Tab-separated table of C-alpha atoms and ligand atoms in Angstrom:
chain	number	residue	atom	x	y	z
A	1	MET	CA	21.138	-12.557	-4.449
A	2	GLU	CA	21.300	-12.308	-0.589
A	3	PHE	CA	24.430	-12.361	1.207
A	4	SER	CA	24.881	-13.129	4.823
A	5	GLN	CA	21.247	-11.277	5.714
A	6	TYR	CA	21.722	-8.669	3.202
A	7	ALA	CA	20.478	-8.258	-0.289
A	8	VAL	CA	22.706	-7.067	-3.072
A	9	ASP	CA	19.735	-4.717	-4.362
A	10	ASN	CA	20.196	-2.410	-2.055
A	11	LEU	CA	23.185	-1.122	-3.789
A	12	MET	CA	22.310	1.172	-6.795
A	13	TYR	CA	22.110	-0.742	-9.926
A	14	ILE	CA	25.144	1.017	-11.978
A	15	THR	CA	26.350	-2.585	-13.946
A	16	ASN	CA	25.845	-6.429	-14.655
A	17	ARG	CA	27.676	-8.128	-11.989
A	18	PRO	CA	28.206	-12.074	-11.326
A	19	GLN	CA	26.728	-13.656	-8.559
A	20	LEU	CA	29.563	-13.902	-6.264
A	21	VAL	CA	30.703	-11.543	-3.277
A	22	CYS	CA	34.749	-10.824	-2.846
A	23	VAL	CA	35.668	-11.510	0.630
A	24	GLU	CA	39.665	-11.947	0.781
A	25	GLY	CA	42.092	-10.874	-1.596
A	26	GLN	CA	46.183	-12.344	-1.401
A	27	GLY	CA	48.291	-11.272	-4.299
A	28	MET	CA	46.978	-12.481	-7.315
A	29	TRP	CA	44.255	-14.450	-5.881
A	30	LEU	CA	41.082	-13.524	-4.857
A	31	THR	CA	38.474	-15.284	-3.050
A	32	ASP	CA	34.718	-15.448	-3.220
A	33	ASN	CA	32.142	-16.068	-0.382
A	34	ASN	CA	31.670	-19.618	-1.626
A	35	GLY	CA	35.657	-20.397	-0.891
A	36	LYS	CA	36.282	-20.502	-4.425
A	37	ARG	CA	39.406	-18.880	-5.739
A	38	TYR	CA	40.464	-16.889	-8.837
A	39	LEU	CA	43.442	-16.100	-10.328
A	40	ASP	CA	42.896	-12.390	-10.671
A	41	TYR	CA	44.126	-10.529	-13.944
A	42	LEU	CA	41.743	-7.493	-13.277
A	43	GLN	CA	43.436	-6.596	-9.968
A	44	GLY	CA	40.706	-4.043	-9.466
A	45	TRP	CA	41.330	-2.818	-12.957
A	46	ALA	CA	44.974	-2.143	-12.703
A	47	VAL	CA	44.989	-0.662	-9.381
A	48	ASN	CA	46.414	-3.342	-7.201
A	49	CYS	CA	49.747	-2.954	-8.377
A	50	LEU	CA	51.772	-5.290	-6.119
A	51	GLY	CA	48.617	-7.775	-5.547
A	52	HIS	CA	45.711	-8.068	-3.375
A	53	SER	CA	46.657	-6.751	0.658
A	54	PRO	CA	50.498	-6.419	0.284
A	55	GLN	CA	52.499	-6.481	3.423
A	56	CYS	CA	53.946	-2.747	2.951
A	57	ILE	CA	50.314	-1.652	2.759
A	58	GLN	CA	49.089	-3.357	5.603
A	59	ASP	CA	51.994	-2.172	7.685
A	60	ALA	CA	51.436	1.155	6.225
A	61	LEU	CA	47.688	1.449	7.128
A	62	ASN	CA	48.467	-0.034	10.349
A	63	ALA	CA	51.112	2.450	11.632
A	64	GLN	CA	49.339	5.520	10.179
A	65	VAL	CA	45.559	4.689	11.551
A	66	LYS	CA	47.241	4.785	14.523
A	67	LYS	CA	49.259	8.415	14.261
A	68	LEU	CA	46.937	10.717	12.477
A	69	ILE	CA	44.166	9.885	9.890
A	70	ASN	CA	42.806	13.381	8.365
A	71	PRO	CA	44.236	17.074	10.000
A	72	SER	CA	42.450	18.545	7.149
A	73	PRO	CA	43.856	19.686	3.981
A	74	ALA	CA	44.370	23.353	5.790
A	75	PHE	CA	47.511	21.873	7.505
A	76	TYR	CA	50.627	19.648	5.860
A	77	ASN	CA	51.228	16.355	6.699
A	78	GLU	CA	54.206	14.226	6.706
A	79	PRO	CA	53.482	11.050	4.537
A	80	SER	CA	51.504	13.647	1.618
A	81	ILE	CA	55.172	15.864	1.886
A	82	LYS	CA	57.629	12.395	1.504
A	83	LEU	CA	55.133	10.913	-1.627
A	84	ALA	CA	55.218	14.370	-3.134
A	85	THR	CA	59.163	14.161	-2.881
A	86	LEU	CA	59.159	10.666	-3.948
A	87	LEU	CA	56.692	11.717	-7.041
A	88	THR	CA	58.880	14.684	-8.246
A	89	ASP	CA	62.167	13.126	-7.443
A	90	HIS	CA	61.505	10.089	-10.172
A	91	SER	CA	59.978	12.491	-12.800
A	92	CYS	CA	60.265	15.793	-14.577
A	93	PHE	CA	57.893	17.408	-12.222
A	94	ASP	CA	58.084	20.095	-9.271
A	95	ARG	CA	54.662	20.096	-7.766
A	96	VAL	CA	51.897	17.679	-6.766
A	97	PHE	CA	48.242	17.851	-5.586
A	98	PHE	CA	46.976	14.965	-4.162
A	99	ALA	CA	43.268	13.667	-5.290
A	100	ASN	CA	41.096	10.889	-4.921
A	101	SER	CA	40.597	9.280	-7.977
A	102	GLY	CA	41.513	9.379	-11.574
A	103	ALA	CA	38.486	11.741	-12.664
A	104	GLU	CA	39.221	14.117	-9.874
A	105	ALA	CA	42.819	14.311	-11.099
A	106	ASN	CA	42.142	15.116	-14.410
A	107	GLU	CA	39.263	17.357	-13.504
A	108	GLY	CA	42.220	19.054	-11.571
A	109	ALA	CA	44.045	19.293	-15.029
A	110	PHE	CA	41.428	20.845	-16.781
A	111	LYS	CA	41.081	23.341	-14.101
A	112	LEU	CA	45.147	23.941	-14.335
A	113	ALA	CA	44.932	24.227	-18.109
A	114	ARG	CA	42.099	26.476	-18.107
A	115	LYS	CA	43.848	28.795	-15.460
A	116	TRP	CA	47.216	28.627	-17.481
A	117	GLY	CA	45.418	29.879	-20.561
A	118	LYS	CA	43.799	32.809	-18.930
A	119	VAL	CA	47.126	33.747	-17.462
A	120	ASN	CA	48.422	33.117	-20.863
A	121	LYS	CA	46.036	34.490	-23.293
A	122	ASN	CA	46.048	34.383	-27.192
A	123	ALA	CA	46.990	37.580	-29.553
A	124	ALA	CA	43.333	38.939	-29.471
A	125	GLY	CA	43.743	39.290	-25.279
A	126	GLU	CA	41.269	36.371	-24.829
A	127	ASN	CA	41.552	33.419	-22.912
A	128	ARG	CA	42.542	30.128	-24.025
A	129	TYR	CA	40.708	26.965	-22.429
A	130	GLU	CA	39.817	24.525	-25.684
A	131	ILE	CA	41.774	20.974	-24.898
A	132	ILE	CA	42.575	18.517	-27.636
A	133	THR	CA	42.180	15.196	-26.594
A	134	PHE	CA	41.590	11.892	-28.591
A	135	ASP	CA	38.746	9.571	-30.084
A	136	HIS	CA	38.431	6.208	-27.599
A	137	SER	CA	40.253	7.738	-24.778
A	138	PHE	CA	39.135	7.434	-21.429
A	139	HIS	CA	39.512	10.038	-18.500
A	140	GLY	CA	36.861	9.559	-16.268
A	141	ARG	CA	33.138	9.609	-15.583
A	142	THR	CA	32.638	13.298	-13.704
A	143	ILE	CA	31.188	15.343	-16.370
A	144	ALA	CA	33.924	17.269	-17.593
A	145	ALA	CA	36.135	13.777	-17.819
A	146	MET	CA	33.020	11.970	-19.638
A	147	SER	CA	33.519	15.300	-22.108
A	148	ALA	CA	37.332	14.642	-22.711
A	149	SER	CA	37.074	11.125	-22.974
A	150	GLY	CA	36.342	10.229	-27.062
A	151	LYS	CA	34.206	6.930	-25.638
A	152	ALA	CA	31.592	6.157	-28.242
A	153	GLY	CA	27.926	7.643	-27.192
A	154	TRP	CA	29.271	9.617	-23.906
A	155	ASP	CA	28.632	12.932	-25.870
A	156	THR	CA	24.819	12.156	-25.286
A	157	ILE	CA	24.221	10.186	-22.184
A	158	PHE	CA	24.290	13.099	-19.796
A	159	ALA	CA	24.596	15.761	-22.106
A	160	PRO	CA	25.162	18.567	-22.734
A	161	GLN	CA	28.571	18.209	-21.951
A	162	VAL	CA	30.975	20.570	-20.757
A	163	PRO	CA	32.391	22.270	-23.745
A	164	GLY	CA	36.126	22.720	-25.101
A	165	PHE	CA	36.892	19.628	-26.203
A	166	HIS	CA	38.105	18.517	-29.549
A	167	LYS	CA	38.756	15.018	-30.223
A	168	ALA	CA	41.544	13.996	-32.572
A	169	THR	CA	43.038	10.849	-34.012
A	170	LEU	CA	45.630	9.039	-31.705
A	171	ASN	CA	48.799	8.284	-33.976
A	172	ASP	CA	48.099	11.310	-36.481
A	173	ILE	CA	49.773	14.447	-35.796
A	174	ALA	CA	47.746	16.343	-38.864
A	175	SER	CA	44.542	15.591	-36.980
A	176	VAL	CA	45.827	17.328	-34.316
A	177	GLU	CA	47.395	20.451	-35.940
A	178	LYS	CA	43.870	21.006	-37.656
A	179	LEU	CA	42.337	21.052	-34.289
A	180	ILE	CA	44.537	23.976	-33.152
A	181	THR	CA	42.377	27.183	-32.870
A	182	ASP	CA	43.281	30.443	-31.371
A	183	LYS	CA	41.197	29.207	-28.345
A	184	THR	CA	43.553	26.014	-27.390
A	185	VAL	CA	45.135	25.692	-24.666
A	186	ALA	CA	46.656	22.041	-24.513
A	187	VAL	CA	46.750	18.277	-25.534
A	188	MET	CA	46.053	15.432	-23.727
A	189	LEU	CA	46.379	12.144	-24.197
A	190	GLU	CA	46.838	8.388	-22.832
A	191	PRO	CA	50.424	7.076	-23.561
A	192	VAL	CA	48.408	3.832	-23.955
A	193	GLN	CA	44.403	4.249	-24.251
A	194	GLY	CA	43.590	1.666	-21.740
A	195	GLU	CA	40.001	1.108	-21.919
A	196	ALA	CA	40.316	1.918	-25.806
A	197	GLY	CA	42.168	-1.816	-25.706
A	198	VAL	CA	45.413	-1.016	-25.034
A	199	ILE	CA	46.287	1.059	-28.067
A	200	PRO	CA	49.694	2.718	-27.644
A	201	ALA	CA	50.579	5.819	-28.577
A	202	THR	CA	53.782	5.413	-31.203
A	203	ARG	CA	57.102	7.286	-29.809
A	204	GLU	CA	57.017	8.944	-32.845
A	205	PHE	CA	53.845	9.904	-31.843
A	206	MET	CA	54.675	11.763	-28.453
A	207	GLN	CA	57.526	13.126	-29.632
A	208	ALA	CA	55.743	15.380	-32.696
A	209	LEU	CA	52.982	16.120	-30.148
A	210	ARG	CA	55.712	17.510	-27.963
A	211	THR	CA	57.219	19.525	-30.799
A	212	LEU	CA	53.361	20.732	-32.201
A	213	THR	CA	52.680	21.798	-28.369
A	214	LYS	CA	55.573	23.881	-28.098
A	215	GLN	CA	55.329	25.445	-31.424
A	216	HIS	CA	51.870	26.660	-30.440
A	217	ASN	CA	52.519	27.337	-26.732
A	218	LEU	CA	50.255	24.516	-25.985
A	219	LEU	CA	50.326	22.384	-22.659
A	220	LEU	CA	50.763	18.766	-23.069
A	221	ILE	CA	49.327	17.058	-20.592
A	222	ALA	CA	49.471	12.762	-19.648
A	223	ASP	CA	47.195	11.319	-18.245
A	224	GLU	CA	48.814	8.339	-16.838
A	225	VAL	CA	45.949	6.915	-14.413
A	226	GLN	CA	46.267	3.625	-16.148
A	227	THR	CA	50.039	4.013	-17.467
A	228	GLY	CA	51.698	5.275	-14.623
A	229	MET	CA	53.097	3.792	-11.434
A	230	GLY	CA	55.514	1.131	-12.922
A	231	ARG	CA	52.712	-0.230	-15.305
A	232	CYS	CA	54.559	-0.054	-18.574
A	233	GLY	CA	57.888	-0.815	-17.170
A	234	GLU	CA	59.249	2.508	-16.694
A	235	MET	CA	57.957	4.674	-13.604
A	236	PHE	CA	56.205	7.020	-16.144
A	237	ALA	CA	55.042	5.901	-19.604
A	238	TYR	CA	55.858	9.315	-20.896
A	239	GLN	CA	59.574	8.117	-20.283
A	240	LEU	CA	59.403	5.584	-22.837
A	241	SER	CA	59.246	8.025	-25.740
A	242	GLY	CA	61.863	10.836	-23.993
A	243	ILE	CA	59.672	13.239	-23.740
A	244	GLU	CA	58.314	15.884	-20.836
A	245	PRO	CA	54.979	16.624	-20.533
A	246	ASP	CA	53.777	20.026	-18.745
A	247	ILE	CA	51.210	18.122	-16.582
A	248	MET	CA	50.629	14.609	-15.492
A	249	THR	CA	47.633	12.710	-13.830
A	250	LEU	CA	48.040	9.377	-11.796
A	251	GLY	CA	45.378	7.157	-10.380
A	252	LYS	CA	45.045	3.703	-9.814
A	253	GLY	CA	48.674	1.885	-9.168
A	254	ILE	CA	49.470	5.144	-7.039
A	255	GLY	CA	47.477	3.994	-4.478
A	256	GLY	CA	47.683	-0.190	-4.662
A	257	GLY	CA	43.979	-0.503	-4.201
A	258	VAL	CA	43.332	2.527	-1.538
A	259	PRO	CA	41.875	5.641	-3.225
A	260	LEU	CA	44.673	8.081	-4.004
A	261	ALA	CA	45.547	10.053	-7.122
A	262	ALA	CA	47.393	12.976	-8.075
A	263	LEU	CA	47.973	15.903	-10.489
A	264	LEU	CA	51.677	16.492	-11.266
A	265	ALA	CA	52.580	19.633	-12.674
A	266	LYS	CA	55.877	21.713	-14.112
A	267	GLU	CA	56.809	24.851	-12.012
A	268	GLU	CA	55.801	27.503	-14.229
A	269	ILE	CA	52.638	25.680	-14.827
A	270	ALA	CA	51.567	25.251	-11.321
A	271	ILE	CA	49.987	28.036	-10.832
A	272	PHE	CA	46.632	27.656	-8.841
A	273	GLU	CA	45.550	30.696	-6.344
A	274	ALA	CA	44.757	30.222	-2.788
A	275	GLY	CA	41.071	28.475	-2.671
A	276	GLU	CA	40.922	27.754	-6.438
A	277	GLN	CA	41.872	24.227	-5.730
A	278	GLY	CA	41.504	21.953	-2.919
A	279	GLY	CA	39.264	19.118	-1.262
A	280	THR	CA	38.525	17.596	2.116
A	281	TYR	CA	40.060	14.314	1.384
A	282	ASN	CA	42.792	15.306	-0.212
A	283	GLY	CA	46.441	14.436	0.524
A	284	ASN	CA	45.339	12.802	4.170
A	285	PRO	CA	47.996	11.067	5.607
A	286	LEU	CA	45.999	7.739	5.980
A	287	MET	CA	46.056	7.232	1.644
A	288	THR	CA	49.450	9.089	1.066
A	289	ALA	CA	51.183	6.726	3.721
A	290	VAL	CA	49.834	4.050	1.161
A	291	GLY	CA	51.410	5.850	-1.768
A	292	VAL	CA	54.826	6.339	-0.013
A	293	ALA	CA	55.003	2.355	0.686
A	294	VAL	CA	53.828	1.763	-2.904
A	295	ALA	CA	56.200	4.302	-4.393
A	296	GLU	CA	59.379	3.047	-2.300
A	297	THR	CA	58.454	-0.761	-3.784
A	298	LEU	CA	58.517	0.285	-7.059
A	299	ILE	CA	61.929	2.142	-6.816
A	300	ALA	CA	63.691	0.014	-5.254
A	301	PRO	CA	66.429	-1.411	-7.479
A	302	GLY	CA	65.376	-3.953	-9.572
A	303	PHE	CA	61.652	-3.859	-9.486
A	304	LEU	CA	61.093	-1.565	-12.779
A	305	GLN	CA	63.587	-4.218	-14.809
A	306	SER	CA	61.536	-6.972	-13.368
A	307	VAL	CA	57.886	-5.729	-14.822
A	308	LYS	CA	59.972	-5.172	-18.111
A	309	ASP	CA	60.960	-8.398	-18.012
A	310	LYS	CA	57.650	-10.164	-17.264
A	311	GLY	CA	56.065	-7.786	-19.415
A	312	ASP	CA	58.219	-9.062	-22.221
A	313	TYR	CA	57.588	-12.575	-21.480
A	314	LEU	CA	53.597	-11.903	-20.986
A	315	GLY	CA	53.974	-10.524	-24.777
A	316	ARG	CA	55.470	-13.411	-25.816
A	317	GLU	CA	53.228	-16.279	-24.552
A	318	LEU	CA	50.175	-14.077	-25.475
A	319	THR	CA	51.874	-14.166	-28.929
A	320	LYS	CA	52.359	-18.030	-28.784
A	321	LEU	CA	48.831	-18.200	-27.419
A	322	SER	CA	47.597	-16.164	-30.051
A	323	ASP	CA	49.303	-18.291	-33.094
A	324	LYS	CA	47.771	-21.466	-31.608
A	325	HIS	CA	44.385	-20.723	-31.051
A	326	GLY	CA	44.399	-18.605	-34.502
A	327	LEU	CA	44.128	-15.350	-32.855
A	328	ALA	CA	44.905	-11.984	-33.937
A	329	GLY	CA	48.043	-11.187	-31.944
A	330	GLU	CA	49.005	-9.196	-28.918
A	331	ARG	CA	49.887	-5.335	-27.873
A	332	GLY	CA	50.650	-2.999	-25.405
A	333	GLU	CA	53.401	-1.911	-23.120
A	334	GLY	CA	54.967	-3.205	-19.674
A	335	LEU	CA	52.224	-5.627	-17.828
A	336	LEU	CA	49.104	-3.368	-19.699
A	337	ARG	CA	48.599	-5.728	-22.341
A	338	ALA	CA	45.944	-7.068	-24.738
A	339	LEU	CA	45.045	-9.842	-26.695
A	340	LYS	CA	43.199	-9.521	-29.999
A	341	LEU	CA	40.920	-11.646	-30.518
A	342	GLY	CA	39.996	-11.055	-34.171
A	343	LYS	CA	36.017	-11.753	-33.197
A	344	ASP	CA	33.540	-10.515	-30.654
A	345	ILE	CA	34.095	-13.615	-27.755
A	346	GLY	CA	35.653	-11.648	-25.221
A	347	PRO	CA	32.735	-11.539	-23.104
A	348	GLN	CA	32.279	-15.760	-23.394
A	349	ILE	CA	35.854	-15.924	-22.233
A	350	VAL	CA	35.476	-13.772	-19.425
A	351	ASP	CA	32.394	-15.617	-18.360
A	352	LYS	CA	33.747	-18.993	-19.081
A	353	ALA	CA	37.218	-18.646	-17.360
A	354	ARG	CA	35.585	-17.109	-14.349
A	355	ASP	CA	33.140	-20.252	-14.120
A	356	LEU	CA	36.082	-22.142	-14.345
A	357	GLN	CA	36.505	-25.496	-11.838
A	358	PRO	CA	38.020	-25.601	-9.038
A	359	VAL	CA	39.850	-22.284	-9.554
A	360	GLY	CA	38.451	-19.339	-11.900
A	361	LEU	CA	40.137	-16.842	-14.004
A	362	LEU	CA	39.210	-13.178	-13.909
A	363	LEU	CA	39.740	-11.606	-17.165
A	364	ASN	CA	38.731	-8.077	-18.832
A	365	SER	CA	37.207	-7.688	-21.889
A	366	PRO	CA	36.945	-3.506	-22.663
A	367	ARG	CA	36.146	-4.256	-26.101
A	368	PRO	CA	34.080	-7.573	-27.186
A	369	ASP	CA	37.118	-8.541	-29.581
A	370	LEU	CA	40.100	-7.936	-26.984
A	371	LEU	CA	41.363	-9.160	-23.475
A	372	ARG	CA	42.932	-6.778	-21.399
A	373	PHE	CA	45.691	-8.195	-18.837
A	374	MET	CA	46.476	-6.064	-16.145
A	375	PRO	CA	47.944	-8.835	-13.171
A	376	SER	CA	49.983	-6.890	-9.934
A	377	LEU	CA	53.525	-5.806	-11.262
A	378	ASN	CA	54.841	-8.633	-8.727
A	379	VAL	CA	53.322	-11.620	-10.689
A	380	THR	CA	55.446	-14.519	-10.891
A	381	THR	CA	56.381	-16.350	-13.907
A	382	GLU	CA	54.241	-19.437	-12.604
A	383	GLU	CA	51.213	-17.046	-12.008
A	384	LEU	CA	51.780	-15.807	-15.852
A	385	ASP	CA	52.098	-19.440	-16.766
A	386	GLN	CA	48.810	-20.642	-14.922
A	387	MET	CA	47.218	-17.913	-16.477
A	388	ILE	CA	47.979	-19.271	-20.248
A	389	ALA	CA	47.315	-21.982	-19.781
A	390	LEU	CA	43.896	-21.584	-18.072
A	391	LEU	CA	43.074	-19.686	-20.907
A	392	SER	CA	44.114	-21.848	-23.693
A	393	GLY	CA	41.787	-24.641	-22.202
A	394	VAL	CA	38.883	-21.940	-22.368
A	395	LEU	CA	39.692	-21.132	-26.009
A	396	THR	CA	39.538	-24.853	-26.749
A	397	ASP	CA	36.469	-25.358	-25.108
A	398	LEU	CA	35.249	-22.469	-27.610
A	399	ASP	CA	36.499	-24.143	-30.728
A	400	CYS	CA	39.213	-21.398	-30.862
B	501	PLP	C1	43.309	6.471	-18.661
B	501	PLP	C2	42.478	6.586	-17.373
B	501	PLP	N1	42.166	8.181	-16.728
B	501	PLP	C3	40.968	8.377	-15.806
B	501	PLP	C4	40.480	6.906	-15.204
B	501	PLP	C5	39.553	7.505	-14.224
B	501	PLP	O1	40.075	7.201	-12.957
B	501	PLP	P1	38.944	6.651	-11.787
B	501	PLP	O2	38.253	5.804	-12.001
B	501	PLP	O3	40.042	6.517	-10.730
B	501	PLP	O4	37.989	8.031	-11.605
B	501	PLP	C6	40.585	6.153	-15.497
B	501	PLP	C7	39.976	4.712	-15.557
B	501	PLP	O5	39.796	3.405	-15.711
B	501	PLP	C8	41.928	5.683	-16.602
B	501	PLP	O6	42.011	4.470	-17.091
């Protein structure tokens, strides 16, 4: 395909993409190179928590770009200090390291856990470095993050893996207990497994995990790259179960669409020594200024309650849709939800919805028997209704 005088094939092939080029975005709407509009329920894969190009991000970027883009991580800068303060003030954590992607934040979490396991050795005086993660989990695409992930097939694609990651079963505390050895240093999980198909860890499981990790002097790491920053109706999803992890990673929503991520830890865990962690772009003021604008919007009175309300509304509407079309129900937390289709028609629905005229609908099917919904957190009820109506039409067309 050609776009202007450029050939898309000059990009390295990494996945199959539809024959369109995105040129503009506003709120819940995307426009392609032919001027066609799409109601966007991907939002950059749960990244644009305030929709496409929100005014507060435009303002933050415009103001910061004129002031200071990157003084290097060798120096402090104002937006990163401000964002770290906003995050620690609204979470159980004391220290923040900024990164550029969720995978990089998770790499930082693995390093911090291994460092802690070197300082807090086992009874035999050996370093502890093993991390228990979960089947079907997704922690990113670096080699270590892929090794931590429980995605089928990922153990062989770029083998050998980074050693030391062992997979338990989500919501099965005995399966975690069984994997604990004298080398174990941490347990890491997504409070809601996103890529696996929006599977929440139960409140009871989160609480049992906290008790178990404390009993064995293990760290509890929450990967909140997808669930954090208001997505599940609380600022962070761990708050839904009333527990406190030792380490948390953030990505996606924290930057509202720009590359920003974070590694947060309790004071006593934040034990990196000089030179052990860093990165050229980490904590640069241009991205962290955007993070400040996003965080200030999320913590404004009433915002998180509106996410909860709209999440409940979407859940109810998806249940009605499921009943109407004989599907298998819905699940999720806040505005991270899934519709269970009961059969492998997800990819077909995604294609048909995108090709609707005059406006298309952008949906995501992380598993063939399921659709995942990741609207902006400020989506309107009308935009939720519009999606349900468009999707219902597609399901009828498919004889569901
Ligand atoms: C839970 C979770 N962790 C980590 C990542 C990786 O984030 P990134 O793609 O920014 O590296 C993702 C991305 O989907 C994710 O959902």
